[in-house]
Every structure is written in structure tokens, then in C-alpha cells.
């Protein structure tokens, strides 16, 4: 497999996908056209406009982008595509649409044959075993939380350290992930903004500018450096 | 109906339920014993210990507390009870357990006959139409997101204003609730810590020390003062 699962599409103060440009060039080397999956977006920007924003970035790399929503036969479109990018938004909405349109398994099977896949945020969540470690609000009810299992763990994108100054009693991100581990055996990768997971064949590493926090059952959470195998 | 749905159990720097003491005395006036529902708690503290913590507070008011988990026949226990308190934790876990144990509707029917109900955080979420505006992580998959509809809207407990200083690209609470409104017609009450909803018969008001932020389809979010009818 040939995959990038990024914590976020955009770094604070940066431009869309900018910090990932080198990795994206390498991921999609040889591709002339990819399919963009805009279904996570619940509003604020239309699927067309979202696709246009992606097309502008990929245009600089000489790669054309088509929105999956523009195809009448979406299964065939996925099967014919050279590569894929799923953008961020709301993971519940994304997972509901991919399952209801019977696209989740089609996408998974194509990626497992080696076609390149880029996910950001919600698009990275669906690369994990399931979406039970998303940060998103459950604005719709998906038929299942299961995802593509492109990596043998779950991802928590936009991982955020506890803020010592906040006078608020909502749970911290670390508390939430520890709650997940009381109900599940699955390893969770807390992916800070600036980091991404790179799968190349059977090699799975974490890349980027930040340390990555790992949560496993029966262990204290621990930090790993960029380049570490997962 | 006779209900208090609070944003949080504990204010920053305060003791458990302390800021709600007067309202709780009024809510449970005449009750000698209530049932505590500890099922939201995913770990960190056992159901027994959680119930003990609640019993210590209610002991000062002269009210005994029994944990629902200690009854063999939970439906009968709910039907025989004088009043109820559901504590905070993870809303997905709470909703899953209440539905799987066939208790959600039993609890609702008893409350609709006038038995007093106190909810905090996750326990307040289940008083709304559904749990689609919880802040919690989806650590388990409930059979439905539907809740008790004790009030004709949804609640967002621990409502938090955007932090202008945070260099992070995760969605703000306001963005999340606006995303909910792209997919649902339901009104959302953003309940800041320090506030609660009081239903007394057909009167539904917001109470507490803070302004409350209301989100409705097709309107800009707006603020209402303590005492305002919802």
C-alpha cells in the first residue's frame, strides 16, 4: 500500500496542503489524475468549491482532480481511478455517506492493490480500524463506525495536549482516548498537527515536525519521534 | 415534569454539585431516596465509588442514594423510584447501555409522570431529543442516537467559546454546532458551565450565572440571560 494519513490539511498560518507538498509529490508520482472525496464537508463550502480548492493545489503538481460527487457511477469511478484524496470535515457524515453509497469497501480494495491514498483529518480517520477516536460531533448516525483498516490501529487527528490554563471541566483529549481504551483493545496514534502517517508497502512510519503520542491498553501513554516505525 | 439538566456537575475550583445545592433541594423536595445512574462512567472510578460520591452529597440533604447497577431488576427499580440522577461521563456509553438494557423509555415514562430528574453533562444530553450534540468521543456504537426528549431541543453541555489564542485547526464548538444545523432542524442550547435548564411543568427556563448561547437553523447564534424561557 501507498498511503499518507495526515493530522490536518493546513498548518496554523500556512496554506492548504502546503507543508505536505513533498510527500504528496512522492505519493502520487506517476498519477495524471486523482479522485477527490469531498463528502466530509457538512456546509460552509459546496462539494464543487471544495474540489476546486483541491484542484488548485494539485494543478501546481501537474495532477488533475475530479470530485467523486460529479460521477453518476461512483463505484466505477473509484475502480477506474489512479489515486484518491479524502478531505477533512465531519467524520460521522463522511462514514455515513461512504457506507450508504457502498463505497467504503470499494475504496479500501482499490487502495489495497497499491493505488495511492491521501487522507487529511476525517479522511485520515477512515484509514484506521474504526472512527471511534474521531474528535467530531455526531451530527448524523452512520450505519457502523467501521472504517478501512489501512493501518492496524486508530488515529486521533489534531491531537492536542491538555491546556493547563483552561478553567473548564470538559474532558481533555488524553482523557477521552483513555476512555476509549477502557472499552477497546485498539492502539491509538495521537497525531499532532504537523505530523502524518506514511505507509509504503509494509512499512508504516510516523513523519513530520512533532513528537507523536501513542496510547495502548495497560501502558502509560508515550511519545515517539518522527521516522519511528508504528 | 420536574427536571434539572446541568452543563456540568462541578464548577472550576468548586466541590461536586455544590453550586446546584439550592436547585437540587427544591427539585427533590419530599424525596427520601433516589436512584443514581452511573453508566456514563467509562473508567477511572467504579460504579460503586461513583455512587458513593453522589451519596455523600445527597446525604447532607437527607436523601438516600442507590446505584441502578446494584439492582437485579433495573426496570422495576426505575418504576419504583421516587427520583433520578444521571451523572456525567461518556454519552455514547450511557446511551448504548440505557438502550441495550431497555431502560431509556422506562426512565422517560417515569419522568413524564412528574418524578424529579437531575442530569449533569452526559446525563443532561439524554434529556434532549438526541445525543447528536454531545462533545464526547464515540468510544462505543449505540443502537440509536435518540434520547428521552424531555425538552424539545438538544443540549450542548460544557459549551465553550472559541479561544482566540489557540494555534490549532480543529473545529471550534460553534463550528461543530453549525455543522449539526446543516444536517438537522433541531434547536441547540449551548449551555456554559455554571448554567442549567429547569423544567417545572410546562415552564422551561435557563438558570445559572452565565449567558446561554442558542443555535437555530437560518439564524445567527444569539445569547439569552438567566431566567429566560426556552
Short mmCIF file of C-alpha atoms in Angstrom, two decimals:
data_model
loop_
_atom_site.label_atom_id
_atom_site.label_comp_id
_atom_site.label_asym_id
_atom_site.label_seq_id
_atom_site.Cartn_x
_atom_site.Cartn_y
_atom_site.Cartn_z
CA UNK A 1 0.00 0.00 0.00
CA UNK A 2 0.98 3.60 -0.65
CA UNK A 3 -0.69 5.92 1.84
CA UNK A 4 -0.40 9.25 3.63
CA UNK A 5 -2.74 9.92 6.58
CA UNK A 6 -2.25 13.47 7.84
CA UNK A 7 -3.42 15.08 11.07
CA UNK A 8 -4.56 18.24 9.29
CA UNK A 9 -4.66 19.71 5.79
CA UNK A 10 -3.38 23.11 6.86
CA UNK A 11 -0.86 24.27 9.45
CA UNK A 12 -1.58 27.39 11.51
CA UNK A 13 -0.60 30.37 9.35
CA UNK A 14 0.11 28.14 6.33
CA UNK A 15 -1.66 27.42 3.04
CA UNK A 16 -3.79 24.41 2.14
CA UNK A 17 -1.67 21.20 1.92
CA UNK A 18 1.50 23.32 1.62
CA UNK A 19 3.51 21.56 4.34
CA UNK A 20 2.74 18.17 2.73
CA UNK A 21 3.81 19.11 -0.81
CA UNK A 22 6.97 16.99 -1.00
CA UNK A 23 5.23 13.95 0.49
CA UNK A 24 2.28 14.39 -1.87
CA UNK A 25 4.60 14.60 -4.91
CA UNK A 26 6.21 11.33 -3.86
CA UNK A 27 2.87 9.64 -3.01
CA UNK A 28 1.23 10.44 -6.36
CA UNK A 29 4.34 10.08 -8.58
CA UNK A 30 3.14 8.86 -12.00
CA UNK A 31 -0.51 9.87 -11.47
CA UNK A 32 -2.08 12.20 -14.03
CA UNK A 33 -5.48 12.43 -12.35
CA UNK A 34 -6.94 11.59 -8.94
CA UNK A 35 -10.40 11.48 -7.42
CA UNK A 36 -11.23 13.82 -4.54
CA UNK A 37 -13.81 12.69 -1.98
CA UNK A 38 -15.50 15.82 -0.52
CA UNK A 39 -18.25 14.07 1.49
CA UNK A 40 -16.96 15.03 4.94
CA UNK A 41 -17.85 18.67 4.32
CA UNK A 42 -21.13 19.49 6.06
CA UNK A 43 -21.52 23.03 4.81
CA UNK A 44 -19.72 26.33 4.54
CA UNK A 45 -18.36 25.28 1.15
CA UNK A 46 -20.05 23.22 -1.58
CA UNK A 47 -18.60 19.93 -2.86
CA UNK A 48 -17.77 21.75 -6.11
CA UNK A 49 -15.95 24.58 -4.36
CA UNK A 50 -14.12 22.16 -2.08
CA UNK A 51 -12.98 20.16 -5.11
CA UNK A 52 -11.87 23.37 -6.84
CA UNK A 53 -9.68 24.28 -3.86
CA UNK A 54 -8.03 20.85 -4.04
CA UNK A 55 -7.66 21.07 -7.84
CA UNK A 56 -5.79 24.37 -7.48
CA UNK A 57 -3.20 22.77 -5.22
CA UNK A 58 -2.79 19.65 -7.33
CA UNK A 59 -2.68 21.70 -10.54
CA UNK A 60 0.73 23.01 -9.43
CA UNK A 61 1.93 19.39 -9.29
CA UNK A 62 0.56 18.65 -12.78
CA UNK A 63 -2.22 16.39 -11.46
CA UNK A 64 -5.88 16.79 -12.43
CA UNK A 65 -8.60 16.37 -9.79
CA UNK A 66 -12.19 15.17 -10.24
CA UNK A 67 -14.77 15.27 -7.43
CA UNK A 68 -16.34 11.88 -6.69
CA UNK A 69 -19.73 13.61 -6.32
CA UNK A 70 -19.71 14.51 -10.06
CA UNK A 71 -19.84 10.87 -11.23
CA UNK A 72 -23.11 9.04 -11.82
CA UNK A 73 -21.42 5.67 -11.25
CA UNK A 74 -19.25 6.27 -8.20
CA UNK A 75 -18.18 2.64 -7.78
CA UNK A 76 -16.90 2.53 -11.36
CA UNK A 77 -15.24 5.93 -10.91
CA UNK A 78 -13.31 4.62 -7.89
CA UNK A 79 -12.36 1.41 -9.70
CA UNK A 80 -11.04 3.36 -12.70
CA UNK A 81 -9.13 5.98 -10.72
CA UNK A 82 -5.35 6.27 -10.41
CA UNK A 83 -5.39 7.63 -6.84
CA UNK A 84 -7.53 9.22 -4.12
CA UNK A 85 -7.67 12.11 -1.69
CA UNK A 86 -10.30 12.41 1.07
CA UNK A 87 -10.51 15.85 2.66
CA UNK A 88 -11.47 16.85 6.19
CA UNK A 89 -14.78 17.85 7.69
CA UNK A 90 -17.11 15.75 9.81
CA UNK A 91 -16.14 12.07 10.15
CA UNK A 92 -19.69 10.93 11.02
CA UNK A 93 -21.02 12.44 7.80
CA UNK A 94 -18.16 11.01 5.73
CA UNK A 95 -18.52 7.49 7.15
CA UNK A 96 -22.32 7.55 6.79
CA UNK A 97 -22.13 8.57 3.13
CA UNK A 98 -19.35 6.12 2.21
CA UNK A 99 -21.23 3.21 3.79
CA UNK A 100 -24.67 4.19 2.48
CA UNK A 101 -23.29 4.60 -1.06
CA UNK A 102 -21.45 1.24 -0.66
CA UNK A 103 -18.15 2.98 -1.39
CA UNK A 104 -16.07 2.27 1.76
CA UNK A 105 -15.14 -1.29 0.75
CA UNK A 106 -14.61 -0.35 -2.90
CA UNK A 107 -12.16 2.37 -1.88
CA UNK A 108 -10.41 0.01 0.55
CA UNK A 109 -9.97 -2.73 -2.05
CA UNK A 110 -8.51 -0.31 -4.59
CA UNK A 111 -6.06 1.13 -2.06
CA UNK A 112 -5.03 -2.39 -1.03
CA UNK A 113 -3.96 -3.08 -4.63
CA UNK A 114 -1.43 -0.24 -4.30
CA UNK A 115 -3.25 2.83 -5.62
CA UNK A 116 -2.08 5.91 -3.68
CA UNK A 117 -4.33 7.39 -0.98
CA UNK A 118 -4.08 10.71 0.84
CA UNK A 119 -6.32 11.47 3.82
CA UNK A 120 -6.47 14.59 5.96
CA UNK A 121 -8.26 14.76 9.32
CA UNK A 122 -11.62 12.97 8.74
CA UNK A 123 -10.00 11.43 5.63
CA UNK A 124 -7.29 10.01 7.91
CA UNK A 125 -9.75 8.72 10.47
CA UNK A 126 -11.27 6.42 7.85
CA UNK A 127 -7.83 4.89 7.23
CA UNK A 128 -7.90 3.46 10.78
CA UNK A 129 -9.76 0.42 12.08
CA UNK A 130 -12.81 2.47 13.01
CA UNK A 131 -13.88 6.06 13.67
CA UNK A 132 -14.23 5.68 17.44
CA UNK A 133 -11.36 8.11 18.08
CA UNK A 134 -12.60 10.99 15.96
CA UNK A 135 -12.93 14.41 17.62
CA UNK A 136 -16.04 15.28 15.61
CA UNK A 137 -19.58 15.88 16.76
CA UNK A 138 -22.03 13.02 15.95
CA UNK A 139 -24.27 15.19 13.75
CA UNK A 140 -25.57 12.16 11.80
CA UNK A 141 -25.89 8.44 12.66
CA UNK A 142 -23.71 6.17 10.48
CA UNK A 143 -24.79 2.52 9.95
CA UNK A 144 -21.48 1.41 11.53
CA UNK A 145 -18.31 3.03 12.92
CA UNK A 146 -16.07 0.57 10.99
CA UNK A 147 -13.59 2.08 8.53
CA UNK A 148 -10.99 0.84 6.01
CA UNK A 149 -8.30 -0.59 8.35
CA UNK A 150 -5.48 0.50 6.05
CA UNK A 151 -3.33 0.57 9.19
CA UNK A 152 -3.71 -1.75 12.22
CA UNK A 153 -4.62 0.99 14.70
CA UNK A 154 -6.85 4.02 15.19
CA UNK A 155 -5.89 7.63 14.57
CA UNK A 156 -6.72 10.70 16.64
CA UNK A 157 -6.08 13.62 14.27
CA UNK A 158 -5.48 17.18 15.51
CA UNK A 159 -4.11 15.64 18.72
CA UNK A 160 -3.97 18.37 21.32
CA UNK A 161 -2.12 18.47 24.63
CA UNK A 162 -4.06 19.46 27.75
CA UNK A 163 -4.17 23.21 28.29
CA UNK A 164 -3.11 23.97 31.87
CA UNK A 165 -4.76 27.40 31.78
CA UNK A 166 -8.29 26.37 30.84
CA UNK A 167 -10.84 26.78 33.64
CA UNK A 168 -13.19 24.24 32.16
CA UNK A 169 -14.33 20.79 33.22
CA UNK A 170 -14.82 19.18 29.80
CA UNK A 171 -12.57 16.15 29.26
CA UNK A 172 -9.09 16.62 27.77
CA UNK A 173 -8.15 14.75 24.62
CA UNK A 174 -5.94 12.40 26.64
CA UNK A 175 -8.84 11.60 28.99
CA UNK A 176 -11.09 10.85 26.02
CA UNK A 177 -8.59 8.45 24.46
CA UNK A 178 -8.07 6.73 27.81
CA UNK A 179 -11.86 6.32 28.00
CA UNK A 180 -11.72 4.69 24.55
CA UNK A 181 -9.14 2.22 25.88
CA UNK A 182 -11.47 1.16 28.71
CA UNK A 183 -13.85 -0.17 26.03
CA UNK A 184 -11.46 -1.22 23.22
CA UNK A 185 -8.11 -3.04 22.79
CA UNK A 186 -7.10 -0.90 19.79
CA UNK A 187 -3.87 1.14 19.77
CA UNK A 188 -4.42 4.88 19.19
CA UNK A 189 -1.96 7.20 17.46
CA UNK A 190 -2.36 10.77 18.75
CA UNK A 191 -1.26 12.68 15.66
CA UNK A 192 -0.37 16.31 16.38
CA UNK A 193 -0.84 18.92 13.65
CA UNK A 194 2.31 18.86 11.51
CA UNK A 195 2.54 15.05 11.54
CA UNK A 196 1.36 12.29 9.22
CA UNK A 197 1.47 8.52 8.88
CA UNK A 198 3.29 7.11 5.83
CA UNK A 199 2.57 3.57 4.72
CA UNK A 200 4.78 2.29 1.90
CA UNK A 201 4.27 -1.42 1.28
CA UNK A 202 4.50 -2.99 4.73
CA UNK A 203 6.48 -0.12 6.26
CA UNK A 204 4.38 2.18 8.44
CA UNK A 205 6.13 5.20 9.94
CA UNK A 206 5.15 8.49 11.50
CA UNK A 207 6.56 11.61 9.81
CA UNK A 208 6.51 15.36 10.37
CA UNK A 209 7.76 18.03 12.69
CA UNK A 210 6.29 16.98 16.07
CA UNK A 211 6.54 14.11 18.52
CA UNK A 212 3.64 11.64 18.32
CA UNK A 213 1.75 10.36 21.37
CA UNK A 214 0.82 6.67 21.49
CA UNK A 215 -1.94 5.19 23.65
CA UNK A 216 -2.12 1.45 24.34
CA UNK A 217 -4.07 -0.66 26.78
CA UNK A 218 -2.25 -1.24 30.07
CA UNK A 219 0.60 1.21 29.31
CA UNK A 220 1.21 4.84 30.16
CA UNK A 221 0.94 6.99 27.00
CA UNK A 222 4.37 7.51 25.40
CA UNK A 223 5.99 9.73 22.78
CA UNK A 224 7.76 8.65 19.58
CA UNK A 225 9.97 10.69 17.24
CA UNK A 226 9.37 11.42 13.56
CA UNK A 227 10.61 8.47 11.47
CA UNK A 228 9.63 5.84 14.06
CA UNK A 229 8.01 2.65 12.79
CA UNK A 230 4.44 2.11 14.01
CA UNK B 1 -42.30 17.42 34.55
CA UNK B 2 -39.78 18.38 37.21
CA UNK B 3 -36.27 18.45 35.75
CA UNK B 4 -32.82 19.99 36.08
CA UNK B 5 -30.35 19.49 33.22
CA UNK B 6 -26.97 20.98 34.16
CA UNK B 7 -23.97 21.75 31.96
CA UNK B 8 -21.53 20.27 34.47
CA UNK B 9 -21.54 18.65 37.91
CA UNK B 10 -18.64 20.70 39.22
CA UNK B 11 -17.51 24.27 38.71
CA UNK B 12 -13.81 25.05 38.34
CA UNK B 13 -12.38 25.22 41.87
CA UNK B 14 -15.69 24.05 43.43
CA UNK B 15 -16.95 20.82 45.00
CA UNK B 16 -19.17 18.18 43.43
CA UNK B 17 -22.74 19.50 42.82
CA UNK B 18 -22.08 22.35 45.30
CA UNK B 19 -23.25 25.21 43.05
CA UNK B 20 -26.53 23.33 42.36
CA UNK B 21 -27.39 22.65 46.01
CA UNK B 22 -30.36 25.02 46.31
CA UNK B 23 -31.85 23.88 42.99
CA UNK B 24 -31.36 20.22 43.95
CA UNK B 25 -33.09 20.76 47.32
CA UNK B 26 -36.06 22.25 45.50
CA UNK B 27 -36.09 19.59 42.76
CA UNK B 28 -36.10 16.63 45.14
CA UNK B 29 -38.29 18.17 47.87
CA UNK B 30 -40.21 15.32 49.52
CA UNK B 31 -37.93 12.55 48.21
CA UNK B 32 -36.36 10.22 50.78
CA UNK B 33 -34.39 8.15 48.29
CA UNK B 34 -33.35 8.46 44.64
CA UNK B 35 -31.69 6.21 42.08
CA UNK B 36 -28.32 7.18 40.67
CA UNK B 37 -27.46 6.07 37.11
CA UNK B 38 -23.64 5.73 36.87
CA UNK B 39 -23.47 4.14 33.40
CA UNK B 40 -21.77 7.05 31.63
CA UNK B 41 -18.58 6.43 33.57
CA UNK B 42 -16.10 4.54 31.35
CA UNK B 43 -13.39 4.01 33.96
CA UNK B 44 -11.24 5.85 36.46
CA UNK B 45 -13.88 5.25 39.12
CA UNK B 46 -16.13 2.20 39.63
CA UNK B 47 -19.92 2.40 39.56
CA UNK B 48 -19.87 1.75 43.32
CA UNK B 49 -17.37 4.53 44.02
CA UNK B 50 -19.22 6.92 41.72
CA UNK B 51 -22.47 6.17 43.56
CA UNK B 52 -20.73 6.67 46.91
CA UNK B 53 -19.56 10.13 45.84
CA UNK B 54 -23.14 11.05 44.92
CA UNK B 55 -24.50 9.54 48.15
CA UNK B 56 -22.14 11.74 50.20
CA UNK B 57 -23.54 14.88 48.63
CA UNK B 58 -27.19 13.82 48.91
CA UNK B 59 -26.66 12.58 52.47
CA UNK B 60 -26.25 16.22 53.53
CA UNK B 61 -29.73 16.88 52.11
CA UNK B 62 -31.21 13.91 53.96
CA UNK B 63 -31.74 11.88 50.75
CA UNK B 64 -30.53 8.29 50.36
CA UNK B 65 -28.98 7.19 47.02
CA UNK B 66 -28.96 3.73 45.43
CA UNK B 67 -26.97 2.89 42.31
CA UNK B 68 -29.07 1.48 39.46
CA UNK B 69 -26.29 -1.05 38.74
CA UNK B 70 -26.93 -2.74 42.12
CA UNK B 71 -30.48 -3.87 41.21
CA UNK B 72 -31.19 -7.22 39.56
CA UNK B 73 -34.43 -5.88 38.08
CA UNK B 74 -33.50 -2.45 36.80
CA UNK B 75 -36.83 -1.76 35.10
CA UNK B 76 -38.70 -2.43 38.34
CA UNK B 77 -36.16 -0.36 40.27
CA UNK B 78 -36.81 2.62 37.98
CA UNK B 79 -40.57 2.15 38.19
CA UNK B 80 -40.47 2.06 42.00
CA UNK B 81 -38.10 5.01 42.45
CA UNK B 82 -39.03 8.46 43.78
CA UNK B 83 -36.48 10.33 41.64
CA UNK B 84 -33.37 10.02 39.46
CA UNK B 85 -29.92 11.45 38.92
CA UNK B 86 -27.74 10.56 35.92
CA UNK B 87 -24.09 11.58 36.27
CA UNK B 88 -21.57 12.62 33.62
CA UNK B 89 -19.03 10.62 31.68
CA UNK B 90 -19.27 9.42 28.10
CA UNK B 91 -22.64 9.95 26.41
CA UNK B 92 -22.10 7.18 23.82
CA UNK B 93 -21.55 4.65 26.59
CA UNK B 94 -24.54 5.92 28.60
CA UNK B 95 -26.91 5.87 25.62
CA UNK B 96 -25.71 2.43 24.50
CA UNK B 97 -26.27 0.92 27.94
CA UNK B 98 -29.68 2.56 28.52
CA UNK B 99 -30.96 1.36 25.14
CA UNK B 100 -29.45 -2.13 25.34
CA UNK B 101 -30.88 -2.62 28.84
CA UNK B 102 -34.26 -1.25 27.58
CA UNK B 103 -34.15 1.46 30.25
CA UNK B 104 -34.27 4.68 28.20
CA UNK B 105 -38.03 4.56 27.61
CA UNK B 106 -38.78 3.34 31.14
CA UNK B 107 -36.87 6.28 32.59
CA UNK B 108 -38.58 8.71 30.18
CA UNK B 109 -42.07 7.47 31.05
CA UNK B 110 -41.44 7.79 34.79
CA UNK B 111 -40.07 11.31 34.42
CA UNK B 112 -43.06 12.27 32.29
CA UNK B 113 -45.36 11.34 35.18
CA UNK B 114 -43.64 14.03 37.26
CA UNK B 115 -40.88 12.19 39.12
CA UNK B 116 -37.90 14.52 39.54
CA UNK B 117 -34.85 14.09 37.30
CA UNK B 118 -31.38 15.61 37.60
CA UNK B 119 -28.84 15.23 34.80
CA UNK B 120 -25.29 16.54 34.59
CA UNK B 121 -23.28 16.68 31.36
CA UNK B 122 -23.92 13.27 29.67
CA UNK B 123 -26.95 12.95 31.95
CA UNK B 124 -28.24 16.23 30.51
CA UNK B 125 -27.55 15.21 26.91
CA UNK B 126 -30.02 12.33 27.28
CA UNK B 127 -32.73 14.81 28.31
CA UNK B 128 -32.60 16.32 24.80
CA UNK B 129 -34.11 14.98 21.58
CA UNK B 130 -30.96 13.06 20.70
CA UNK B 131 -27.25 12.90 21.53
CA UNK B 132 -26.04 14.39 18.26
CA UNK B 133 -24.68 17.50 20.04
CA UNK B 134 -22.57 15.72 22.65
CA UNK B 135 -18.88 16.67 22.90
CA UNK B 136 -17.85 13.13 23.74
CA UNK B 137 -15.71 10.70 21.78
CA UNK B 138 -17.65 7.84 20.11
CA UNK B 139 -15.84 5.09 22.04
CA UNK B 140 -18.76 2.64 21.60
CA UNK B 141 -21.54 2.33 18.99
CA UNK B 142 -25.06 2.87 20.40
CA UNK B 143 -28.03 1.24 18.62
CA UNK B 144 -29.51 4.73 18.06
CA UNK B 145 -28.66 8.33 18.98
CA UNK B 146 -32.26 9.02 20.14
CA UNK B 147 -32.73 10.14 23.74
CA UNK B 148 -35.62 10.99 26.09
CA UNK B 149 -36.87 14.28 24.57
CA UNK B 150 -37.75 15.71 27.97
CA UNK B 151 -37.23 19.13 26.36
CA UNK B 152 -37.97 19.99 22.69
CA UNK B 153 -34.36 20.77 21.74
CA UNK B 154 -30.81 19.47 22.01
CA UNK B 155 -28.25 20.41 24.62
CA UNK B 156 -24.55 21.09 24.20
CA UNK B 157 -23.15 20.86 27.73
CA UNK B 158 -19.80 22.41 28.73
CA UNK B 159 -20.40 24.97 25.96
CA UNK B 160 -17.09 26.70 25.33
CA UNK B 161 -16.39 29.93 23.47
CA UNK B 162 -13.70 29.92 20.77
CA UNK B 163 -10.22 30.57 22.16
CA UNK B 164 -8.58 33.32 20.10
CA UNK B 165 -5.11 32.28 21.24
CA UNK B 166 -5.15 28.64 20.16
CA UNK B 167 -2.88 27.87 17.18
CA UNK B 168 -4.83 24.78 16.22
CA UNK B 169 -7.01 23.89 13.28
CA UNK B 170 -9.53 21.60 14.97
CA UNK B 171 -13.11 22.91 14.76
CA UNK B 172 -14.43 25.23 17.47
CA UNK B 173 -17.57 24.28 19.39
CA UNK B 174 -19.58 26.89 17.47
CA UNK B 175 -18.39 25.44 14.14
CA UNK B 176 -19.40 21.95 15.25
CA UNK B 177 -22.91 23.05 16.23
CA UNK B 178 -23.29 24.93 12.96
CA UNK B 179 -22.30 21.70 11.18
CA UNK B 180 -25.06 19.92 13.15
CA UNK B 181 -27.55 22.51 11.86
CA UNK B 182 -26.62 21.76 8.24
CA UNK B 183 -27.96 18.23 8.80
CA UNK B 184 -30.75 18.79 11.38
CA UNK B 185 -33.61 21.22 12.10
CA UNK B 186 -33.23 20.91 15.88
CA UNK B 187 -32.56 23.93 18.12
CA UNK B 188 -29.37 23.62 20.20
CA UNK B 189 -28.86 25.18 23.63
CA UNK B 190 -25.15 25.89 24.22
CA UNK B 191 -25.05 25.57 28.00
CA UNK B 192 -21.95 27.14 29.55
CA UNK B 193 -20.57 25.71 32.79
CA UNK B 194 -22.48 27.37 35.64
CA UNK B 195 -25.83 27.11 33.83
CA UNK B 196 -28.69 24.62 33.85
CA UNK B 197 -32.10 24.08 32.32
CA UNK B 198 -35.08 23.98 34.71
CA UNK B 199 -38.32 22.39 33.57
CA UNK B 200 -41.22 22.75 36.01
CA UNK B 201 -44.48 21.55 34.48
CA UNK B 202 -44.61 23.24 31.09
CA UNK B 203 -42.25 26.05 32.04
CA UNK B 204 -38.72 25.60 30.65
CA UNK B 205 -36.13 28.22 31.61
CA UNK B 206 -32.37 28.54 31.63
CA UNK B 207 -30.80 29.31 35.02
CA UNK B 208 -27.34 29.99 36.40
CA UNK B 209 -24.57 32.55 36.36
CA UNK B 210 -23.72 32.82 32.65
CA UNK B 211 -25.37 33.86 29.40
CA UNK B 212 -26.59 30.96 27.25
CA UNK B 213 -25.90 30.69 23.51
CA UNK B 214 -28.73 29.48 21.26
CA UNK B 215 -28.26 27.99 17.79
CA UNK B 216 -31.15 27.71 15.35
CA UNK B 217 -31.40 26.98 11.65
CA UNK B 218 -31.29 30.09 9.49
CA UNK B 219 -30.41 32.46 12.36
CA UNK B 220 -27.18 33.85 13.70
CA UNK B 221 -26.42 32.34 17.13
CA UNK B 222 -27.73 34.56 19.94
CA UNK B 223 -27.35 34.95 23.70
CA UNK B 224 -30.08 34.79 26.36
CA UNK B 225 -29.94 35.79 30.02
CA UNK B 226 -30.50 33.54 33.06
CA UNK B 227 -34.23 33.22 33.70
CA UNK B 228 -35.21 33.34 30.02
CA UNK B 229 -37.89 30.91 28.84
CA UNK B 230 -36.70 28.37 26.28
#
